[in-house]
Coordinates of C-alpha atoms and ligand atoms in Angstrom, one line a residue:
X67 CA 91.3 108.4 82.9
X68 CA 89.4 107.9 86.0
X69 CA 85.5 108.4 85.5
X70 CA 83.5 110.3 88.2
X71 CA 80.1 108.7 89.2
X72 CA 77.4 111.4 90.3
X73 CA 75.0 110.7 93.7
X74 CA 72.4 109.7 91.0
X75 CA 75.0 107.0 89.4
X76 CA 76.2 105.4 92.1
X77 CA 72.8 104.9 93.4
X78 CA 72.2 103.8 89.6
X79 CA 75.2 101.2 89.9
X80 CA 74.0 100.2 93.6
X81 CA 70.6 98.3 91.6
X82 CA 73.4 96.8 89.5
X83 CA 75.6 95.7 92.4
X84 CA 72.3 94.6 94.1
X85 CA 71.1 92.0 91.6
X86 CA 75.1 90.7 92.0
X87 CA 74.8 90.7 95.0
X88 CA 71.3 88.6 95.7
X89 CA 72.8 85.6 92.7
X90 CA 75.9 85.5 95.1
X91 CA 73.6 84.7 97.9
X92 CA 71.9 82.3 96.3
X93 CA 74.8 80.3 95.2
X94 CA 76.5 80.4 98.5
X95 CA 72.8 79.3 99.8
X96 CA 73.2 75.9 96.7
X97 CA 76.8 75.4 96.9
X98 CA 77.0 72.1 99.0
X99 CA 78.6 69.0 97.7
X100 CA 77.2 66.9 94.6
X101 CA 76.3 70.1 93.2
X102 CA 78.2 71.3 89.9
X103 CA 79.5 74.5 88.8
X104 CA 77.9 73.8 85.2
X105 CA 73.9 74.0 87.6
X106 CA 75.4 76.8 89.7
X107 CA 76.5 78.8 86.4
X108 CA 72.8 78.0 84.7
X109 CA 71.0 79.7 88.7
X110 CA 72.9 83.2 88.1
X111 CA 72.3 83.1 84.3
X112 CA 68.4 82.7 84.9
X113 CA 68.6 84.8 87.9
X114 CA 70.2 87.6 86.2
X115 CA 67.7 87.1 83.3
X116 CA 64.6 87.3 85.7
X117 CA 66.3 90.5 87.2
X118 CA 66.4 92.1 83.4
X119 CA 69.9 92.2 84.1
X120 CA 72.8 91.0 81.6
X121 CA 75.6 88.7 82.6
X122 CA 78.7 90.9 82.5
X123 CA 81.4 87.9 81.8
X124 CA 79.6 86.1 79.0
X125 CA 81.1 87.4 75.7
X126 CA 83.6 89.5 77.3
X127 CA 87.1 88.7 75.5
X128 CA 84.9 86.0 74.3
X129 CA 84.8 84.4 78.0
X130 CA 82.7 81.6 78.0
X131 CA 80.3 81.4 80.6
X132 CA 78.3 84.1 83.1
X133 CA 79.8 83.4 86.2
X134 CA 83.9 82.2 87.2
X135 CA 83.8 79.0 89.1
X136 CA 87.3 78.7 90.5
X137 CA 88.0 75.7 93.4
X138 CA 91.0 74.8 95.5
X139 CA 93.8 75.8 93.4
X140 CA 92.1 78.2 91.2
X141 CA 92.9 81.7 91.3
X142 CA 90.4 83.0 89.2
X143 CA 88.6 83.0 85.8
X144 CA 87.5 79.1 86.3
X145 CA 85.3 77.6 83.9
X146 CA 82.1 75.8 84.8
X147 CA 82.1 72.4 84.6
X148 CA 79.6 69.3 85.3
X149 CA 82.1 67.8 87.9
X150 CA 80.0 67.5 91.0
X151 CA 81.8 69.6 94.0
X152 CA 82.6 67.5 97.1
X153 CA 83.0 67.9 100.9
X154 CA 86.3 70.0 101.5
X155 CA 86.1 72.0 98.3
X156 CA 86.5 75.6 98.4
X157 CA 85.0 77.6 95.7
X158 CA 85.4 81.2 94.4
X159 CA 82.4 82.1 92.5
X160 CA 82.9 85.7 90.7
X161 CA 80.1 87.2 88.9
X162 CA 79.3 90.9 87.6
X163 CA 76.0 92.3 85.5
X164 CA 75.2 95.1 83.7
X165 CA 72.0 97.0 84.6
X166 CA 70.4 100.4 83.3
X167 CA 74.2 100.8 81.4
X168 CA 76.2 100.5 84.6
X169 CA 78.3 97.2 85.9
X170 CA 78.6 95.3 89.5
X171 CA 81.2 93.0 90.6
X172 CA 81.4 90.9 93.0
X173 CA 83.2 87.8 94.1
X174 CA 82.8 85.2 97.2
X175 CA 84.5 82.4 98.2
X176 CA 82.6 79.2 100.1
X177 CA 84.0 76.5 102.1
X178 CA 81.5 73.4 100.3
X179 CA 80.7 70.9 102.7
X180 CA 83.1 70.5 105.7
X181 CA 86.6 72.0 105.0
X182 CA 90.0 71.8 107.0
X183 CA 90.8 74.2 109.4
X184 CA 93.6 75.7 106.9
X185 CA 91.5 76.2 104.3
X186 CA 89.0 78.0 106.4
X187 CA 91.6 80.2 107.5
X188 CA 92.5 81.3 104.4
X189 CA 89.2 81.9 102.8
X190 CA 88.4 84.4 106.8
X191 CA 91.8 86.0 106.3
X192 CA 91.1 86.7 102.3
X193 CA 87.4 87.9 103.2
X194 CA 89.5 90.1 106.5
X195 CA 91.5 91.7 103.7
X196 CA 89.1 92.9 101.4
X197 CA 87.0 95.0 104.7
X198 CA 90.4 96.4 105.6
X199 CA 91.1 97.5 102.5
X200 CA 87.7 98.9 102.3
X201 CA 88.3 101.2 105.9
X202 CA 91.0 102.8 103.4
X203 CA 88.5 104.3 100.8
X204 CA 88.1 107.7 101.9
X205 CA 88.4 111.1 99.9
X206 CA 91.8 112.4 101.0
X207 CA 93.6 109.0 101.2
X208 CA 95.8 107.2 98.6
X209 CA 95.0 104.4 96.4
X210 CA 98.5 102.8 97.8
X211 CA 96.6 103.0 101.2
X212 CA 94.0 100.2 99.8
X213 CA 96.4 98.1 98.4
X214 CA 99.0 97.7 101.0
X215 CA 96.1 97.7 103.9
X216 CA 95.8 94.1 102.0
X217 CA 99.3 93.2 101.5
X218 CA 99.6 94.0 105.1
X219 CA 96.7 91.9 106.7
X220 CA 97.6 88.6 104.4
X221 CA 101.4 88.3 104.2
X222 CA 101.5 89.3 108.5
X223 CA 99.2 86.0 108.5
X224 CA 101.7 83.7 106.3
X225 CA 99.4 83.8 102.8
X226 CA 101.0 85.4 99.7
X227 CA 99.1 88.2 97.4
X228 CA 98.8 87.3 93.8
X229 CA 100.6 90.1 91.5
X230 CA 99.6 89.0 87.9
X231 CA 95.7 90.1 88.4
X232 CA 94.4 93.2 89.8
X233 CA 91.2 95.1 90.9
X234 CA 90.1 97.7 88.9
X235 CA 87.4 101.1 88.5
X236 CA 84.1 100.7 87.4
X237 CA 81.2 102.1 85.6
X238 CA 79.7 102.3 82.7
X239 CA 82.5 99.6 81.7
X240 CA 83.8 96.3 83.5
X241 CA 87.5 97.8 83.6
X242 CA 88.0 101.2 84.1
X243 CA 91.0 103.0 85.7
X244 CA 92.4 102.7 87.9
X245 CA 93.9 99.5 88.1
X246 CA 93.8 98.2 92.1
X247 CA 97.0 96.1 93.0
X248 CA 96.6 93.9 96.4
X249 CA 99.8 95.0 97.5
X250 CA 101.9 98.4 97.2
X251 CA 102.8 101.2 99.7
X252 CA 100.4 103.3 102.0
X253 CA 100.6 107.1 101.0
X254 CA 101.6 106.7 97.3
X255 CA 99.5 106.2 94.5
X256 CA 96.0 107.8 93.0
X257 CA 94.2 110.1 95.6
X258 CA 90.9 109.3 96.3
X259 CA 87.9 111.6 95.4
X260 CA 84.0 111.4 96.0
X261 CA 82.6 109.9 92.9
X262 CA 85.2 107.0 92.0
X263 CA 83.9 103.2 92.1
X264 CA 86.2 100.7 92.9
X265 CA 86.1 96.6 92.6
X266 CA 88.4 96.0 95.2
X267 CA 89.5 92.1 95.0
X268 CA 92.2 90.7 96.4
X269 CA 93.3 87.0 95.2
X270 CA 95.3 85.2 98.4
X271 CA 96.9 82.3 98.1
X272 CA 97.7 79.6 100.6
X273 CA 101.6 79.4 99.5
X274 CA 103.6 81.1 96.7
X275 CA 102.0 83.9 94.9
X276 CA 102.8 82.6 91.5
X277 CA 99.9 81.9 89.2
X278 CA 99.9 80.4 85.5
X279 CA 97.0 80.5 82.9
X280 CA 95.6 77.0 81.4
X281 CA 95.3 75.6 78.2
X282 CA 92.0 76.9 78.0
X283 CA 93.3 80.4 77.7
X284 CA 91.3 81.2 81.0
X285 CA 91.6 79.1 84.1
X286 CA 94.2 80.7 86.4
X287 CA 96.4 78.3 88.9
X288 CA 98.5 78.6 91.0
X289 CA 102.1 77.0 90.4
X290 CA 102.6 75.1 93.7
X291 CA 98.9 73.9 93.7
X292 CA 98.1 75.4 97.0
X293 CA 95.0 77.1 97.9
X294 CA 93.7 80.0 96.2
X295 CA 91.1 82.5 97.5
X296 CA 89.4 85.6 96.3
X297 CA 86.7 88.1 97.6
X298 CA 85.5 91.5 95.9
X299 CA 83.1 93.9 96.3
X300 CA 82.3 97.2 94.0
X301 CA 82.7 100.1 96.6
X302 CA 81.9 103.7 95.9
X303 CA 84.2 106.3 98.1
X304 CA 81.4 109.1 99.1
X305 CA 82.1 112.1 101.6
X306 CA 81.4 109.7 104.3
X307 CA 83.7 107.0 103.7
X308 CA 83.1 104.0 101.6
X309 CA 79.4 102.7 100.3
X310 CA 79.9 99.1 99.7
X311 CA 77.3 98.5 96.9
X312 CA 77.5 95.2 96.3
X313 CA 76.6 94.5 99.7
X314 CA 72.7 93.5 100.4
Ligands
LIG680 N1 85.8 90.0 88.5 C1 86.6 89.7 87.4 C2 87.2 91.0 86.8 O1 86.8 92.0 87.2 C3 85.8 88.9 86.4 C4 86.1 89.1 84.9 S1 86.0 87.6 84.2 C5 85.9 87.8 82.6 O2 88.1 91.0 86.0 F1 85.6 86.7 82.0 F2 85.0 88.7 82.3 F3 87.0 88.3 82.1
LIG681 CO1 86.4 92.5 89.1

Protein backbone atom coordinates (compact mmCIF):
# COMPACT_ATOMS: atom_id res chain seq x y z
CA UNK A 1 0.00 0.00 0.00
CA UNK A 2 1.40 3.23 -1.08
CA UNK A 3 1.00 5.96 1.78
CA UNK A 4 0.06 9.57 0.76
CA UNK A 5 2.03 12.41 2.43
CA UNK A 6 -0.16 15.77 2.91
CA UNK A 7 1.59 19.47 2.05
CA UNK A 8 1.99 19.62 5.92
CA UNK A 9 4.02 16.12 5.88
CA UNK A 10 6.16 16.54 3.31
CA UNK A 11 7.23 19.81 4.62
CA UNK A 12 7.33 17.71 8.06
CA UNK A 13 9.76 14.98 6.29
CA UNK A 14 11.70 17.98 4.41
CA UNK A 15 13.22 19.00 8.41
CA UNK A 16 13.99 15.18 8.46
CA UNK A 17 15.70 15.14 5.03
CA UNK A 18 17.31 18.46 6.08
CA UNK A 19 19.29 17.26 9.13
CA UNK A 20 20.43 14.14 6.48
CA UNK A 21 21.26 16.28 4.41
CA UNK A 22 23.61 18.88 6.48
CA UNK A 23 25.64 15.32 8.20
CA UNK A 24 26.13 14.36 4.40
CA UNK A 25 27.81 17.67 3.99
CA UNK A 26 29.86 17.50 6.62
CA UNK A 27 31.32 14.18 5.98
CA UNK A 28 31.97 14.94 2.37
CA UNK A 29 33.59 18.29 3.89
CA UNK A 30 36.01 15.37 6.49
CA UNK A 31 36.30 12.69 4.19
CA UNK A 32 40.06 13.11 3.03
CA UNK A 33 42.64 10.45 3.39
CA UNK A 34 43.94 9.15 6.99
CA UNK A 35 40.49 9.67 8.14
CA UNK A 36 38.38 6.46 9.14
CA UNK A 37 34.93 5.49 8.59
CA UNK A 38 34.77 4.30 12.47
CA UNK A 39 35.49 8.86 13.20
CA UNK A 40 33.23 9.58 10.26
CA UNK A 41 30.32 7.21 11.67
CA UNK A 42 30.90 8.80 15.39
CA UNK A 43 30.45 12.99 13.36
CA UNK A 44 26.73 11.85 11.99
CA UNK A 45 25.94 10.02 15.26
CA UNK A 46 26.72 13.22 17.38
CA UNK A 47 25.37 15.35 14.68
CA UNK A 48 22.24 13.74 14.47
CA UNK A 49 22.11 13.69 18.32
CA UNK A 50 22.73 17.63 18.48
CA UNK A 51 19.86 17.94 15.73
CA UNK A 52 17.38 15.82 18.24
CA UNK A 53 17.20 13.67 15.45
CA UNK A 54 17.52 9.62 15.68
CA UNK A 55 19.88 7.62 13.44
CA UNK A 56 17.55 5.66 11.22
CA UNK A 57 20.09 2.57 10.44
CA UNK A 58 21.21 1.81 13.96
CA UNK A 59 19.02 -1.09 15.31
CA UNK A 60 17.23 -1.57 12.14
CA UNK A 61 17.39 -5.48 11.38
CA UNK A 62 19.79 -5.11 14.06
CA UNK A 63 22.33 -3.13 11.63
CA UNK A 64 25.14 -2.06 13.47
CA UNK A 65 26.12 1.33 13.11
CA UNK A 66 24.28 4.92 12.09
CA UNK A 67 25.65 5.50 8.88
CA UNK A 68 26.81 2.74 5.70
CA UNK A 69 30.39 3.33 4.88
CA UNK A 70 30.90 1.42 1.62
CA UNK A 71 34.48 2.02 -0.47
CA UNK A 72 35.70 0.87 -3.81
CA UNK A 73 34.03 -2.33 -4.23
CA UNK A 74 31.28 -1.91 -1.92
CA UNK A 75 27.88 -1.72 -3.03
CA UNK A 76 26.17 -0.83 -0.07
CA UNK A 77 25.46 -1.53 3.65
CA UNK A 78 29.44 -1.20 4.54
CA UNK A 79 30.35 -1.37 8.02
CA UNK A 80 32.52 1.32 9.75
CA UNK A 81 35.75 0.52 10.40
CA UNK A 82 39.06 2.14 11.93
CA UNK A 83 41.04 1.53 8.73
CA UNK A 84 42.20 4.98 7.76
CA UNK A 85 40.91 5.81 4.03
CA UNK A 86 43.69 6.69 1.57
CA UNK A 87 44.18 8.82 -1.69
CA UNK A 88 42.15 7.10 -4.50
CA UNK A 89 39.44 5.73 -2.36
CA UNK A 90 35.98 6.26 -3.24
CA UNK A 91 33.45 6.19 -0.58
CA UNK A 92 29.56 5.80 -0.48
CA UNK A 93 28.34 7.07 2.75
CA UNK A 94 24.45 6.39 3.19
CA UNK A 95 22.70 7.67 6.13
CA UNK A 96 18.85 8.30 7.02
CA UNK A 97 17.13 9.80 10.50
CA UNK A 98 13.98 9.93 11.86
CA UNK A 99 12.58 13.31 12.99
CA UNK A 100 9.08 14.46 14.47
CA UNK A 101 8.00 10.55 13.35
CA UNK A 102 9.03 10.90 9.69
CA UNK A 103 12.37 9.34 7.88
CA UNK A 104 15.07 10.90 5.33
CA UNK A 105 17.45 9.14 3.24
CA UNK A 106 20.09 10.05 1.57
CA UNK A 107 23.25 8.67 0.16
CA UNK A 108 26.60 10.34 -1.55
CA UNK A 109 29.42 9.05 -2.93
CA UNK A 110 33.12 10.97 -2.61
CA UNK A 111 36.21 10.60 -4.51
CA UNK A 112 38.84 10.70 -1.09
CA UNK A 113 41.92 12.27 -2.02
CA UNK A 114 42.92 12.20 -5.72
CA UNK A 115 41.07 9.46 -7.67
CA UNK A 116 41.62 8.08 -11.34
CA UNK A 117 39.88 9.36 -14.06
CA UNK A 118 37.62 6.02 -14.17
CA UNK A 119 36.59 6.18 -11.01
CA UNK A 120 35.49 9.75 -11.21
CA UNK A 121 33.56 8.88 -14.08
CA UNK A 122 31.59 6.48 -12.54
CA UNK A 123 30.83 8.25 -9.31
CA UNK A 124 29.49 11.77 -12.13
CA UNK A 125 27.61 9.24 -14.29
CA UNK A 126 26.02 7.47 -10.94
CA UNK A 127 25.23 11.06 -9.36
CA UNK A 128 23.91 11.94 -13.51
CA UNK A 129 21.50 9.00 -13.01
CA UNK A 130 19.83 9.72 -9.91
CA UNK A 131 18.88 13.80 -11.35
CA UNK A 132 17.53 11.98 -14.49
CA UNK A 133 15.60 9.81 -12.79
CA UNK A 134 14.39 12.67 -10.70
CA UNK A 135 13.09 14.84 -14.14
CA UNK A 136 10.72 11.60 -14.27
CA UNK A 137 8.81 12.24 -10.94
CA UNK A 138 5.81 13.90 -11.99
CA UNK A 139 1.99 13.16 -11.29
CA UNK A 140 0.82 11.53 -14.45
CA UNK A 141 4.01 9.54 -15.25
CA UNK A 142 4.99 5.90 -14.41
CA UNK A 143 7.19 4.57 -11.79
CA UNK A 144 8.83 2.43 -14.96
CA UNK A 145 9.66 6.02 -16.30
CA UNK A 146 12.17 6.58 -13.10
CA UNK A 147 13.63 3.43 -13.25
CA UNK A 148 14.57 2.97 -16.82
CA UNK A 149 15.54 6.98 -17.10
CA UNK A 150 18.46 5.22 -14.89
CA UNK A 151 18.99 2.14 -16.65
CA UNK A 152 19.20 4.23 -19.69
CA UNK A 153 21.72 6.96 -18.67
CA UNK A 154 24.30 4.16 -16.95
CA UNK A 155 24.34 1.08 -19.23
CA UNK A 156 24.43 3.86 -22.70
CA UNK A 157 27.81 4.97 -20.68
CA UNK A 158 29.23 1.20 -20.31
CA UNK A 159 28.42 0.79 -16.20
CA UNK A 160 25.96 -1.96 -15.12
CA UNK A 161 22.78 -1.28 -12.66
CA UNK A 162 22.73 -3.54 -9.65
CA UNK A 163 19.37 -5.70 -9.49
CA UNK A 164 19.50 -7.32 -6.01
CA UNK A 165 18.85 -3.81 -4.02
CA UNK A 166 16.30 -1.34 -4.75
CA UNK A 167 14.94 2.17 -3.79
CA UNK A 168 11.96 2.32 -2.03
CA UNK A 169 8.75 4.86 -0.55
CA UNK A 170 9.05 6.61 2.53
CA UNK A 171 7.39 8.05 5.47
CA UNK A 172 6.54 7.45 8.61
CA UNK A 173 8.72 4.12 8.01
CA UNK A 174 12.26 3.52 6.29
CA UNK A 175 10.70 1.07 3.59
CA UNK A 176 7.45 1.72 2.35
CA UNK A 177 5.95 0.85 -1.06
CA UNK A 178 6.70 1.02 -3.54
CA UNK A 179 9.80 -0.69 -4.10
CA UNK A 180 12.11 1.57 -6.88
CA UNK A 181 14.17 -0.81 -9.29
CA UNK A 182 17.17 1.16 -11.21
CA UNK A 183 16.23 -0.43 -14.28
CA UNK A 184 12.70 -1.48 -15.93
CA UNK A 185 10.64 0.00 -18.84
CA UNK A 186 9.36 3.68 -19.36
CA UNK A 187 5.34 3.71 -19.29
CA UNK A 188 4.77 0.67 -17.16
CA UNK A 189 4.62 0.40 -13.60
CA UNK A 190 2.93 2.49 -10.48
CA UNK A 191 1.46 5.89 -11.67
CA UNK A 192 2.62 8.75 -9.95
CA UNK A 193 0.36 10.93 -7.69
CA UNK A 194 0.97 14.25 -5.57
CA UNK A 195 1.71 13.08 -2.10
CA UNK A 196 4.09 9.97 -2.67
CA UNK A 197 7.82 10.12 -1.30
CA UNK A 198 10.34 8.31 -2.97
CA UNK A 199 14.22 7.42 -1.98
CA UNK A 200 15.34 7.08 -5.34
CA UNK A 201 19.03 5.36 -5.32
CA UNK A 202 20.51 3.84 -7.85
CA UNK A 203 23.72 1.49 -7.01
CA UNK A 204 26.17 1.49 -10.45
CA UNK A 205 28.79 -0.48 -10.88
CA UNK A 206 32.03 -0.11 -12.72
CA UNK A 207 31.69 -3.81 -14.43
CA UNK A 208 29.20 -6.67 -13.90
CA UNK A 209 26.13 -6.01 -11.93
CA UNK A 210 26.40 -8.92 -9.69
CA UNK A 211 26.66 -8.28 -5.97
CA UNK A 212 27.15 -10.89 -3.02
CA UNK A 213 26.65 -10.22 0.76
CA UNK A 214 29.65 -10.83 3.40
CA UNK A 215 30.18 -12.88 6.18
CA UNK A 216 29.12 -10.16 8.25
CA UNK A 217 25.60 -10.59 7.08
CA UNK A 218 25.77 -6.94 5.72
CA UNK A 219 28.55 -5.64 3.54
CA UNK A 220 27.48 -5.91 -0.10
CA UNK A 221 30.29 -6.52 -3.00
CA UNK A 222 30.44 -6.82 -5.94
CA UNK A 223 31.60 -10.21 -7.58
CA UNK A 224 34.29 -9.04 -9.99
CA UNK A 225 35.63 -6.47 -7.43
CA UNK A 226 35.08 -3.48 -9.65
CA UNK A 227 33.91 -0.20 -8.61
CA UNK A 228 30.70 0.36 -6.98
CA UNK A 229 28.78 3.65 -6.64
CA UNK A 230 25.61 4.83 -5.16
CA UNK A 231 23.71 8.22 -4.74
CA UNK A 232 20.04 8.83 -3.25
CA UNK A 233 17.96 11.39 -2.41
CA UNK A 234 14.18 11.24 -0.75
CA UNK A 235 12.08 13.21 -3.41
CA UNK A 236 8.45 14.11 -2.99
CA UNK A 237 6.35 14.24 -6.47
CA UNK A 238 4.09 17.63 -5.85
CA UNK A 239 1.82 19.23 -8.67
CA UNK A 240 4.85 20.87 -9.86
CA UNK A 241 7.15 18.22 -10.41
CA UNK A 242 9.58 16.72 -8.01
CA UNK A 243 10.76 18.47 -4.45
CA UNK A 244 13.96 17.01 -3.71
CA UNK A 245 14.07 17.18 0.13
CA UNK A 246 17.01 15.89 0.95
CA UNK A 247 18.67 18.59 -0.89
CA UNK A 248 19.98 21.70 1.28
N1 LIG B 1 19.51 3.76 2.28
C1 LIG B 1 19.49 2.37 2.67
C2 LIG B 1 18.10 1.85 2.50
O1 LIG B 1 17.23 2.60 2.25
C3 LIG B 1 20.03 2.18 4.02
C4 LIG B 1 19.48 1.11 4.87
S1 LIG B 1 20.75 0.43 5.74
C5 LIG B 1 20.09 -0.45 7.00
O2 LIG B 1 17.82 0.69 2.52
F1 LIG B 1 21.04 -0.78 7.73
F2 LIG B 1 19.29 0.30 7.67
F3 LIG B 1 19.45 -1.48 6.54
CO1 LIG C 1 17.22 4.17 1.05
Amino acid sequence: MIVLKSRREIDRMRAASTIVAEVLEGLRLMTRPGITTFELEQFASAEALKRNARCAFRGYHKYPSSLCCSPNNQVVHGLPTKNPLKSGDILSLDFGVVYDDFYGDAAITIPVGTVSDSASKLISVTEESLYAAIEKVAPGNRLGDVSSAVQMYVECRGYSVVRDFVGHGIGRSLHEDPQIPNYGFAGKGVLLKPGMVLAIEPMINEKSYEVKVLNDNWTVVTCDGGLSAHFEHTVAVTENGPEILTRL
